[in-house]
Short mmCIF file of C-alpha atoms and ligand atoms in Angstrom, two decimals:
data_model
loop_
_atom_site.label_atom_id
_atom_site.label_comp_id
_atom_site.label_asym_id
_atom_site.label_seq_id
_atom_site.Cartn_x
_atom_site.Cartn_y
_atom_site.Cartn_z
CA MET A 1 11.27 6.18 -27.46
CA GLY A 2 9.28 7.29 -24.42
CA LYS A 3 7.43 4.86 -22.19
CA THR A 4 3.76 4.82 -21.25
CA ILE A 5 3.28 4.64 -17.50
CA ILE A 6 -0.07 4.02 -15.83
CA VAL A 7 -0.10 5.64 -12.38
CA THR A 8 -3.06 4.47 -10.30
CA GLY A 9 -4.13 6.68 -7.38
CA GLY A 10 -2.41 9.66 -9.01
CA ALA A 11 -5.03 12.10 -7.67
CA GLY A 12 -3.98 11.31 -4.09
CA PHE A 13 -1.06 12.59 -2.03
CA ILE A 14 1.96 10.51 -3.08
CA GLY A 15 0.61 9.54 -6.52
CA ALA A 16 0.17 13.21 -7.51
CA ASN A 17 3.67 14.10 -6.34
CA PHE A 18 4.91 11.15 -8.43
CA VAL A 19 2.97 12.33 -11.52
CA TYR A 20 4.64 15.75 -11.26
CA LEU A 21 8.09 14.23 -10.76
CA GLU A 22 7.69 12.00 -13.83
CA LEU A 23 6.40 14.80 -16.07
CA GLN A 24 9.34 16.95 -15.04
CA GLU A 25 12.14 14.36 -15.08
CA HIS A 26 10.96 12.25 -18.04
CA PRO A 27 9.23 14.59 -20.51
CA GLU A 28 9.51 11.87 -23.21
CA ASP A 29 7.18 9.54 -21.23
CA ARG A 30 3.38 9.47 -21.32
CA ILE A 31 1.76 9.44 -17.89
CA VAL A 32 -1.76 8.05 -17.60
CA CYS A 33 -3.44 8.49 -14.24
CA LEU A 34 -6.23 6.06 -13.31
CA ASP A 35 -8.08 7.13 -10.17
CA LYS A 36 -11.55 6.50 -8.74
CA LEU A 37 -11.59 9.92 -7.07
CA THR A 38 -12.63 8.66 -3.65
CA TYR A 39 -12.80 11.18 -0.78
CA ALA A 40 -8.96 11.17 -0.89
CA GLY A 41 -8.63 11.88 -4.62
CA ASN A 42 -8.70 15.45 -5.82
CA LEU A 43 -8.62 16.63 -9.43
CA GLU A 44 -7.57 20.12 -8.32
CA THR A 45 -4.26 18.56 -7.31
CA LEU A 46 -3.70 17.53 -10.94
CA ALA A 47 -4.77 20.88 -12.48
CA GLU A 48 -1.23 21.71 -13.68
CA ALA A 49 -0.63 18.19 -15.01
CA MET A 50 -3.85 18.44 -17.06
CA LYS A 51 -2.20 21.20 -19.13
CA ASN A 52 0.59 18.83 -20.20
CA PRO A 53 -0.12 16.94 -23.49
CA GLN A 54 1.89 13.97 -22.15
CA PHE A 55 -0.66 13.50 -19.35
CA ARG A 56 -4.07 11.80 -19.42
CA PHE A 57 -6.54 11.38 -16.54
CA VAL A 58 -9.07 8.54 -16.47
CA LYS A 59 -11.66 8.21 -13.70
CA ALA A 60 -12.04 4.51 -12.91
CA ASP A 61 -11.93 1.97 -10.10
CA ILE A 62 -8.93 -0.41 -10.07
CA CYS A 63 -11.40 -3.16 -9.08
CA ASP A 64 -13.38 -2.64 -12.31
CA ARG A 65 -11.97 -5.30 -14.66
CA GLU A 66 -13.72 -3.98 -17.75
CA ALA A 67 -12.54 -0.40 -17.25
CA VAL A 68 -8.98 -1.49 -16.45
CA ASP A 69 -8.88 -3.81 -19.46
CA LYS A 70 -10.16 -1.07 -21.76
CA LEU A 71 -7.50 1.34 -20.54
CA PHE A 72 -4.71 -1.23 -21.04
CA GLU A 73 -6.06 -1.93 -24.55
CA GLU A 74 -6.01 1.78 -25.39
CA GLU A 75 -2.70 2.72 -23.78
CA LYS A 76 -0.59 -0.45 -24.01
CA PRO A 77 1.42 0.59 -20.96
CA ASP A 78 5.07 -0.34 -20.47
CA ILE A 79 4.95 0.22 -16.70
CA VAL A 80 2.18 0.25 -14.08
CA VAL A 81 2.76 1.90 -10.69
CA ASN A 82 0.00 1.13 -8.20
CA PHE A 83 -0.51 3.86 -5.61
CA ALA A 84 -4.32 3.43 -5.50
CA ALA A 85 -5.40 2.36 -2.03
CA GLU A 86 -7.48 3.10 0.98
CA SER A 87 -4.64 4.53 3.06
CA HIS A 88 -5.85 5.72 6.47
CA VAL A 89 -5.42 3.37 9.45
CA ASP A 90 -8.21 5.00 11.52
CA ARG A 91 -10.73 4.53 8.70
CA SER A 92 -9.68 0.87 8.36
CA ILE A 93 -10.53 0.33 12.03
CA GLU A 94 -14.04 1.74 11.41
CA ASN A 95 -14.67 -0.02 8.10
CA PRO A 96 -12.24 -2.76 7.01
CA GLY A 97 -14.24 -4.06 4.00
CA ILE A 98 -13.35 -1.38 1.48
CA PHE A 99 -9.66 -1.79 2.41
CA LEU A 100 -9.71 -5.47 1.47
CA GLN A 101 -11.61 -4.71 -1.72
CA THR A 102 -9.44 -1.90 -3.07
CA ASN A 103 -6.08 -2.87 -1.65
CA ILE A 104 -6.17 -6.61 -2.39
CA ILE A 105 -8.75 -7.24 -5.12
CA GLY A 106 -7.76 -4.02 -6.93
CA THR A 107 -4.15 -5.21 -6.98
CA GLN A 108 -5.25 -8.55 -8.42
CA VAL A 109 -7.31 -6.89 -11.18
CA LEU A 110 -4.36 -4.68 -12.17
CA MET A 111 -1.94 -7.61 -12.25
CA ASP A 112 -4.37 -9.73 -14.31
CA ALA A 113 -4.49 -6.92 -16.87
CA CYS A 114 -0.67 -6.80 -16.83
CA ARG A 115 -0.51 -10.54 -17.51
CA LYS A 116 -3.05 -10.31 -20.32
CA HIS A 117 -1.52 -7.34 -22.09
CA GLY A 118 2.15 -7.89 -21.25
CA ILE A 119 4.17 -5.21 -19.49
CA GLU A 120 7.76 -4.42 -18.67
CA ARG A 121 7.12 -3.77 -14.97
CA TYR A 122 4.33 -3.80 -12.38
CA HIS A 123 5.32 -1.82 -9.29
CA GLN A 124 3.39 -2.13 -6.02
CA VAL A 125 3.62 0.83 -3.64
CA SER A 126 3.48 -0.81 -0.24
CA THR A 127 4.27 0.38 3.27
CA ASP A 128 6.54 -0.28 6.25
CA GLU A 129 3.36 -1.02 8.25
CA VAL A 130 3.37 -4.56 6.82
CA TYR A 131 6.23 -5.34 9.24
CA GLY A 132 4.13 -4.45 12.31
CA ASP A 133 5.91 -2.40 14.95
CA LEU A 134 9.15 -2.29 16.94
CA PRO A 135 9.51 -1.74 20.70
CA LEU A 136 10.56 1.70 21.96
CA ASP A 137 13.30 0.22 24.15
CA ARG A 138 15.18 -1.44 21.26
CA PRO A 139 16.50 1.47 19.17
CA ASP A 140 18.97 -0.99 17.62
CA LEU A 141 16.16 -2.79 15.71
CA PHE A 142 15.07 -1.76 12.19
CA PHE A 143 12.81 -3.19 9.47
CA THR A 144 14.84 -4.88 6.72
CA GLU A 145 13.43 -6.55 3.61
CA GLN A 146 13.82 -9.87 5.50
CA THR A 147 11.70 -8.81 8.50
CA PRO A 148 8.63 -11.09 8.64
CA LEU A 149 5.24 -9.58 7.82
CA HIS A 150 3.35 -9.07 11.08
CA THR A 151 0.45 -6.66 10.76
CA SER A 152 -1.65 -4.78 13.32
CA SER A 153 -4.51 -2.99 11.54
CA PRO A 154 -6.96 -3.94 8.80
CA TYR A 155 -5.11 -1.37 6.63
CA SER A 156 -1.68 -2.94 7.11
CA SER A 157 -3.14 -6.43 6.73
CA SER A 158 -4.70 -5.49 3.41
CA LYS A 159 -1.38 -4.05 2.20
CA ALA A 160 0.47 -7.20 3.34
CA GLY A 161 -2.13 -9.36 1.55
CA ALA A 162 -1.50 -7.41 -1.63
CA ASP A 163 2.28 -7.83 -1.24
CA LEU A 164 1.92 -11.59 -0.89
CA LEU A 165 -0.22 -11.67 -4.01
CA VAL A 166 2.34 -9.61 -5.95
CA ASN A 167 5.10 -12.05 -5.00
CA ALA A 168 2.83 -14.96 -5.93
CA TYR A 169 2.15 -13.46 -9.39
CA HIS A 170 5.89 -13.05 -9.87
CA ARG A 171 6.72 -16.61 -8.88
CA THR A 172 3.73 -18.38 -10.42
CA TYR A 173 3.24 -16.42 -13.64
CA GLY A 174 6.64 -14.74 -14.00
CA LEU A 175 5.05 -11.28 -13.84
CA PRO A 176 7.90 -8.70 -13.71
CA THR A 177 7.09 -7.09 -10.38
CA THR A 178 8.79 -4.93 -7.77
CA ILE A 179 7.53 -3.80 -4.37
CA SER A 180 8.57 -0.78 -2.29
CA ARG A 181 7.84 -0.38 1.42
CA CYS A 182 8.20 3.19 2.59
CA SER A 183 7.92 4.89 5.96
CA ASN A 184 5.60 7.83 6.78
CA ASN A 185 5.52 10.54 4.11
CA TYR A 186 4.84 14.24 4.55
CA GLY A 187 4.70 17.15 2.11
CA PRO A 188 2.32 19.00 -0.24
CA TYR A 189 -1.15 17.64 -1.09
CA GLN A 190 -1.48 15.29 1.91
CA PHE A 191 -5.10 14.84 2.91
CA PRO A 192 -5.80 16.59 6.24
CA GLU A 193 -6.83 13.39 8.02
CA LYS A 194 -3.15 12.42 8.48
CA LEU A 195 -1.11 13.64 11.46
CA ILE A 196 0.90 16.54 10.00
CA PRO A 197 -1.74 18.29 7.82
CA LEU A 198 -4.45 17.67 10.42
CA MET A 199 -2.38 19.38 13.10
CA ILE A 200 -1.50 22.28 10.76
CA ALA A 201 -5.17 22.83 9.81
CA ASN A 202 -6.41 22.59 13.42
CA ALA A 203 -3.64 24.81 14.79
CA LEU A 204 -4.40 27.51 12.21
CA ALA A 205 -8.06 27.42 13.33
CA ASP A 206 -7.02 27.45 17.04
CA LYS A 207 -8.76 24.08 17.45
CA PRO A 208 -7.61 21.25 19.77
CA LEU A 209 -4.71 19.14 18.50
CA PRO A 210 -5.82 15.54 19.22
CA VAL A 211 -2.74 13.49 20.14
CA TYR A 212 -3.45 9.77 20.61
CA GLY A 213 -2.39 8.56 24.08
CA GLU A 214 0.82 10.10 25.37
CA GLY A 215 2.08 10.85 21.85
CA LEU A 216 5.19 8.72 22.41
CA ASN A 217 4.70 6.57 19.30
CA VAL A 218 7.55 6.94 16.84
CA ARG A 219 7.29 7.30 13.07
CA ASP A 220 10.14 7.50 10.53
CA TRP A 221 9.28 10.59 8.44
CA LEU A 222 10.34 11.01 4.80
CA TYR A 223 9.70 13.98 2.50
CA VAL A 224 7.32 12.81 -0.25
CA GLU A 225 9.63 13.84 -3.11
CA ASP A 226 12.33 11.52 -1.77
CA HIS A 227 9.85 8.61 -1.79
CA CYS A 228 8.85 9.44 -5.38
CA LYS A 229 12.49 9.60 -6.49
CA ALA A 230 13.10 6.17 -4.97
CA ILE A 231 10.13 4.70 -6.88
CA ASP A 232 11.35 6.35 -10.09
CA LEU A 233 14.72 4.59 -9.62
CA ILE A 234 13.12 1.24 -8.80
CA ILE A 235 10.86 1.16 -11.88
CA ARG A 236 13.75 2.06 -14.19
CA LYS A 237 16.75 0.34 -12.57
CA GLY A 238 15.39 -1.98 -9.88
CA LYS A 239 15.63 -5.75 -10.16
CA VAL A 240 12.49 -7.69 -11.00
CA GLY A 241 11.17 -9.75 -8.06
CA GLU A 242 12.79 -7.51 -5.43
CA VAL A 243 11.38 -5.70 -2.43
CA TYR A 244 12.94 -2.32 -1.55
CA ASN A 245 12.55 -0.62 1.83
CA ILE A 246 12.54 3.20 1.66
CA GLY A 247 13.26 5.45 4.63
CA GLY A 248 15.67 8.10 5.80
CA HIS A 249 16.47 7.29 9.45
CA ASN A 250 14.35 10.17 10.68
CA GLU A 251 12.52 8.79 13.69
CA MET A 252 10.39 11.21 15.69
CA ARG A 253 7.78 11.00 18.44
CA ASN A 254 4.29 12.25 17.53
CA ILE A 255 4.26 14.72 20.41
CA ASP A 256 7.50 16.32 19.19
CA ILE A 257 6.11 16.70 15.67
CA VAL A 258 3.02 18.46 17.04
CA LYS A 259 5.16 20.78 19.18
CA ILE A 260 7.28 21.70 16.13
CA ILE A 261 4.09 22.60 14.24
CA CYS A 262 2.84 24.75 17.16
CA GLU A 263 6.14 26.59 17.32
CA ALA A 264 6.36 27.16 13.55
CA LEU A 265 2.82 28.61 13.49
CA GLY A 266 3.21 30.63 16.68
CA LYS A 267 0.41 28.66 18.39
CA PRO A 268 0.37 27.67 22.09
CA GLU A 269 1.11 24.09 23.13
CA SER A 270 -2.01 24.33 25.30
CA LEU A 271 -3.93 23.39 22.12
CA ILE A 272 -2.46 19.88 22.42
CA THR A 273 -5.17 17.54 23.73
CA HIS A 274 -4.33 13.97 24.69
CA VAL A 275 -7.21 11.76 23.55
CA THR A 276 -8.08 8.04 23.68
CA ASP A 277 -5.47 6.02 21.85
CA ARG A 278 -5.91 4.38 18.42
CA LYS A 279 -6.87 0.68 18.79
CA GLY A 280 -3.88 -1.60 18.14
CA HIS A 281 -1.63 1.46 17.82
CA ASP A 282 1.83 0.55 16.44
CA MET A 283 4.59 1.84 18.74
CA ARG A 284 7.56 2.44 16.47
CA TYR A 285 8.40 2.20 12.77
CA ALA A 286 12.02 2.38 11.61
CA ILE A 287 13.33 1.47 8.17
CA ASP A 288 16.79 0.16 7.34
CA PRO A 289 17.34 1.59 3.83
CA THR A 290 20.75 -0.07 3.25
CA PHE A 291 19.57 -2.27 0.36
CA ILE A 292 18.13 0.50 -1.85
CA HIS A 293 21.18 2.63 -1.13
CA LYS A 294 23.64 -0.11 -2.10
CA GLU A 295 21.67 -1.41 -5.11
CA LEU A 296 20.37 1.82 -6.61
CA GLY A 297 22.38 4.59 -4.92
CA TRP A 298 19.23 6.15 -3.43
CA LEU A 299 19.57 8.50 -0.48
CA PRO A 300 17.06 11.00 0.90
CA GLU A 301 17.79 14.59 -0.14
CA THR A 302 15.50 16.62 2.13
CA MET A 303 16.33 16.95 5.82
CA PHE A 304 13.30 16.97 8.14
CA LYS A 305 13.98 20.50 9.39
CA ASP A 306 13.80 21.80 5.78
CA GLY A 307 10.98 19.50 4.65
CA ILE A 308 8.67 20.44 7.52
CA LYS A 309 9.29 24.15 6.90
CA LYS A 310 8.47 23.71 3.19
CA THR A 311 5.39 21.65 4.06
CA ILE A 312 4.00 24.15 6.55
CA GLN A 313 4.64 26.97 4.07
CA TRP A 314 2.83 24.97 1.37
CA TYR A 315 -0.27 24.62 3.58
CA LEU A 316 -0.13 28.36 4.34
CA ASP A 317 0.19 29.22 0.64
CA ASN A 318 -2.49 26.77 -0.50
CA LYS A 319 -5.32 27.34 1.96
CA PRO A 320 -8.10 27.05 -0.67
CA TRP A 321 -6.88 23.50 -1.51
CA TRP A 322 -7.39 22.14 2.02
CA GLU A 323 -10.11 24.53 3.20
CA ASN A 324 -12.22 23.25 0.35
CA ILE A 325 -11.67 19.67 1.57
CA ILE A 326 -12.42 20.34 5.23
CA SER A 327 -15.55 22.36 4.47
CA GLY A 328 -17.51 19.33 3.20
CA GLU A 329 -17.96 15.69 4.22
CA TYR A 330 -14.72 15.94 6.23
CA GLN A 331 -16.64 17.67 9.04
CA ASN A 332 -18.75 14.52 9.54
CA TYR A 333 -15.58 12.42 9.50
CA PHE A 334 -13.90 14.66 12.07
CA HIS A 335 -16.93 14.57 14.33
CA LYS A 336 -17.20 10.76 14.10
CA MET A 337 -13.48 10.15 14.68
CA TYR A 338 -12.74 12.82 17.29
CA GLY A 339 -16.06 14.11 18.77
CA GLU A 340 -16.24 11.60 21.61
CA ARG A 341 -12.50 11.55 22.21
CA LEU A 342 -12.32 15.34 22.56
CA ALA A 343 -15.41 15.46 24.80
CA GLU A 344 -13.82 12.83 27.09
CA ALA A 345 -10.55 14.77 27.20
CA GLU A 346 -12.44 17.95 28.10
CA GLU A 347 -14.29 16.17 30.91
CA LYS A 348 -11.01 14.88 32.35
CA ALA A 349 -9.34 18.32 32.18
P1 NAD B 1 -4.18 8.81 -0.51
O1 NAD B 1 -5.26 8.27 0.34
O2 NAD B 1 -3.77 10.24 -0.37
O3 NAD B 1 -4.54 8.59 -2.05
C1 NAD B 1 -5.09 7.39 -2.53
C2 NAD B 1 -5.58 7.63 -3.95
O4 NAD B 1 -6.08 6.39 -4.45
C3 NAD B 1 -6.71 8.66 -4.07
O5 NAD B 1 -6.50 9.51 -5.17
C4 NAD B 1 -7.95 7.79 -4.31
O6 NAD B 1 -8.97 8.43 -5.06
C5 NAD B 1 -7.34 6.62 -5.06
N1 NAD B 1 -8.15 5.39 -4.95
C6 NAD B 1 -8.65 4.85 -3.80
N2 NAD B 1 -9.35 3.74 -4.10
C7 NAD B 1 -9.28 3.59 -5.45
C8 NAD B 1 -9.80 2.61 -6.35
N3 NAD B 1 -10.54 1.59 -5.93
N4 NAD B 1 -9.53 2.75 -7.67
C9 NAD B 1 -8.79 3.79 -8.12
N5 NAD B 1 -8.29 4.74 -7.32
C10 NAD B 1 -8.54 4.64 -5.99
O7 NAD B 1 -2.93 7.84 -0.29
P2 NAD B 1 -1.36 8.19 -0.21
O8 NAD B 1 -1.01 8.61 1.15
O9 NAD B 1 -0.99 9.02 -1.39
O10 NAD B 1 -0.76 6.70 -0.41
C11 NAD B 1 -0.53 6.20 -1.72
C12 NAD B 1 0.02 4.79 -1.60
O11 NAD B 1 1.23 4.80 -0.84
C13 NAD B 1 -0.90 3.82 -0.86
O12 NAD B 1 -0.84 2.58 -1.52
C14 NAD B 1 -0.31 3.73 0.54
O13 NAD B 1 -0.59 2.46 1.09
C15 NAD B 1 1.15 3.90 0.25
N6 NAD B 1 1.98 4.51 1.32
C16 NAD B 1 1.60 5.67 1.92
C17 NAD B 1 2.43 6.28 2.88
C18 NAD B 1 2.07 7.58 3.55
O14 NAD B 1 2.77 8.00 4.47
N7 NAD B 1 1.02 8.28 3.13
C19 NAD B 1 3.65 5.67 3.21
C20 NAD B 1 4.00 4.45 2.60
C21 NAD B 1 3.16 3.90 1.64
O1 DAU B 2 4.21 4.15 7.75
C1 DAU B 2 3.56 4.34 6.53
C2 DAU B 2 2.10 4.65 6.78
O2 DAU B 2 2.05 5.95 7.35
C3 DAU B 2 1.26 4.58 5.52
O3 DAU B 2 1.25 3.26 5.05
C4 DAU B 2 -0.17 5.05 5.77
O4 DAU B 2 -0.89 5.10 4.56
C5 DAU B 2 -0.11 6.44 6.37
O5 DAU B 2 -1.41 6.89 6.68
C6 DAU B 2 0.77 6.47 7.62
O6 DAU B 2 0.17 5.72 8.71
P1 DAU B 2 0.18 6.25 10.23
O7 DAU B 2 -0.92 5.62 10.94
O8 DAU B 2 1.55 6.17 10.80
O9 DAU B 2 -0.10 7.83 9.92
P2 DAU B 2 -1.09 8.89 10.62
O10 DAU B 2 -0.73 10.23 10.02
O11 DAU B 2 -2.49 8.47 10.61
O12 DAU B 2 -0.56 8.88 12.13
C7 DAU B 2 0.79 9.16 12.46
C8 DAU B 2 0.92 8.99 13.96
O13 DAU B 2 0.20 10.05 14.61
C9 DAU B 2 0.34 7.70 14.49
O14 DAU B 2 1.14 7.23 15.56
C10 DAU B 2 -1.04 8.10 15.04
C11 DAU B 2 -0.82 9.54 15.46
N1 DAU B 2 -2.02 10.42 15.34
C12 DAU B 2 -2.63 10.49 14.15
C13 DAU B 2 -3.74 11.30 13.97
C14 DAU B 2 -4.45 11.35 12.64
C15 DAU B 2 -2.43 11.20 16.43
O15 DAU B 2 -1.84 11.14 17.52
N2 DAU B 2 -3.54 11.99 16.26
C16 DAU B 2 -4.22 12.06 15.09
O16 DAU B 2 -5.23 12.79 15.02
#
């Protein structure tokens, strides 16, 4: 018999890619998406899923106990996968409160519902940012599941707080939990506030490409489908109580990513504008994925050179999706986040 899976945050970037993977790979399962539809949630992303009778969308806040309880009562889920979060580091620096509310309290509300109604698995989608950063001059160091939590931003602190709470619910109440900590994702449906889609959208409009500092910070990029496949394996075959790191040993400097995008779009590198750095900017992230490989046989399938081509093509083929986003409130966001930085850079030039 098929399972019922509640996917929170399924109208966002990774959650939506996960919804599509589940509907395709497990047609016997019922997928219920619970999403508040914040600025980052987009129902257009789920338009195809809406046509599938195995899919249901419910607009609700994971912090709303009554709404969450009602949904659990109606659906009696077997598995809950929590993607719902405030996810952008820069926004957390401007306004930490909502990050603590959604990312920590929301996690608690979901787990309380799981305890009350009984579930097979609660899975927390966490991040490699909970480990803090690594120095650039120690390429031999990687984040393992044993690396201590050591956060830099209000975002990563809120995610680490949630992870601690998940482990506490497992130990104290015996809740069957798992946690995954993945590196930077890229691919279709990523909101254009994040590095890769922001640079694609700006380059296509011949606008400045705002690189923080020298652009030497390193991120470990993984194609979103590979992340979703790892979570699919963890919720079905992973061991209760475990933490799984997810990453594909694909470390790249920001500046090199931006240059690749310029080249792919035939845009000049003169668009690159070095702007004031992010406060508390983490230098390097690098995941050691040995454990998930050994335990569950997971390996990334998409090489960066193919994934970035597919991603850029997706943004070219789906202009209405992101043009619609950047035509509204996003303009105010962009002005607030980058206006001063770009003006300063222009003055210096
Ligand atoms: P996103 O910002 O694109 O999407 C977040 C989704 O959560 C949106 O649909 C939004 O409407 C929803 N949401 C926000 N607050 C909510 C609330 N209170 N109640 C219900 N829904 C709410 O985020 P993403 O990049 O898809 O990240 C998804 C998860 O994966 C997050 O938990 C993030 O911490 C984690 N993660 C992201 C990355 C990455 O590179 N993007 C890497 C590792 C882990
Ligand atoms: O590592 C996983 C994390 O990756 C996730 O937990 C977060 O949800 C996700 O947003 C991402 O965090 P980052 O801060 O690494 O991603 P972002 O795309 O915001 O930035 C990537 C790098 O690019 C980072 O070093 C900052 C830099 N950057 C970013 C933007 C938006 C720029 O130089 N200019 C920019 O305009």
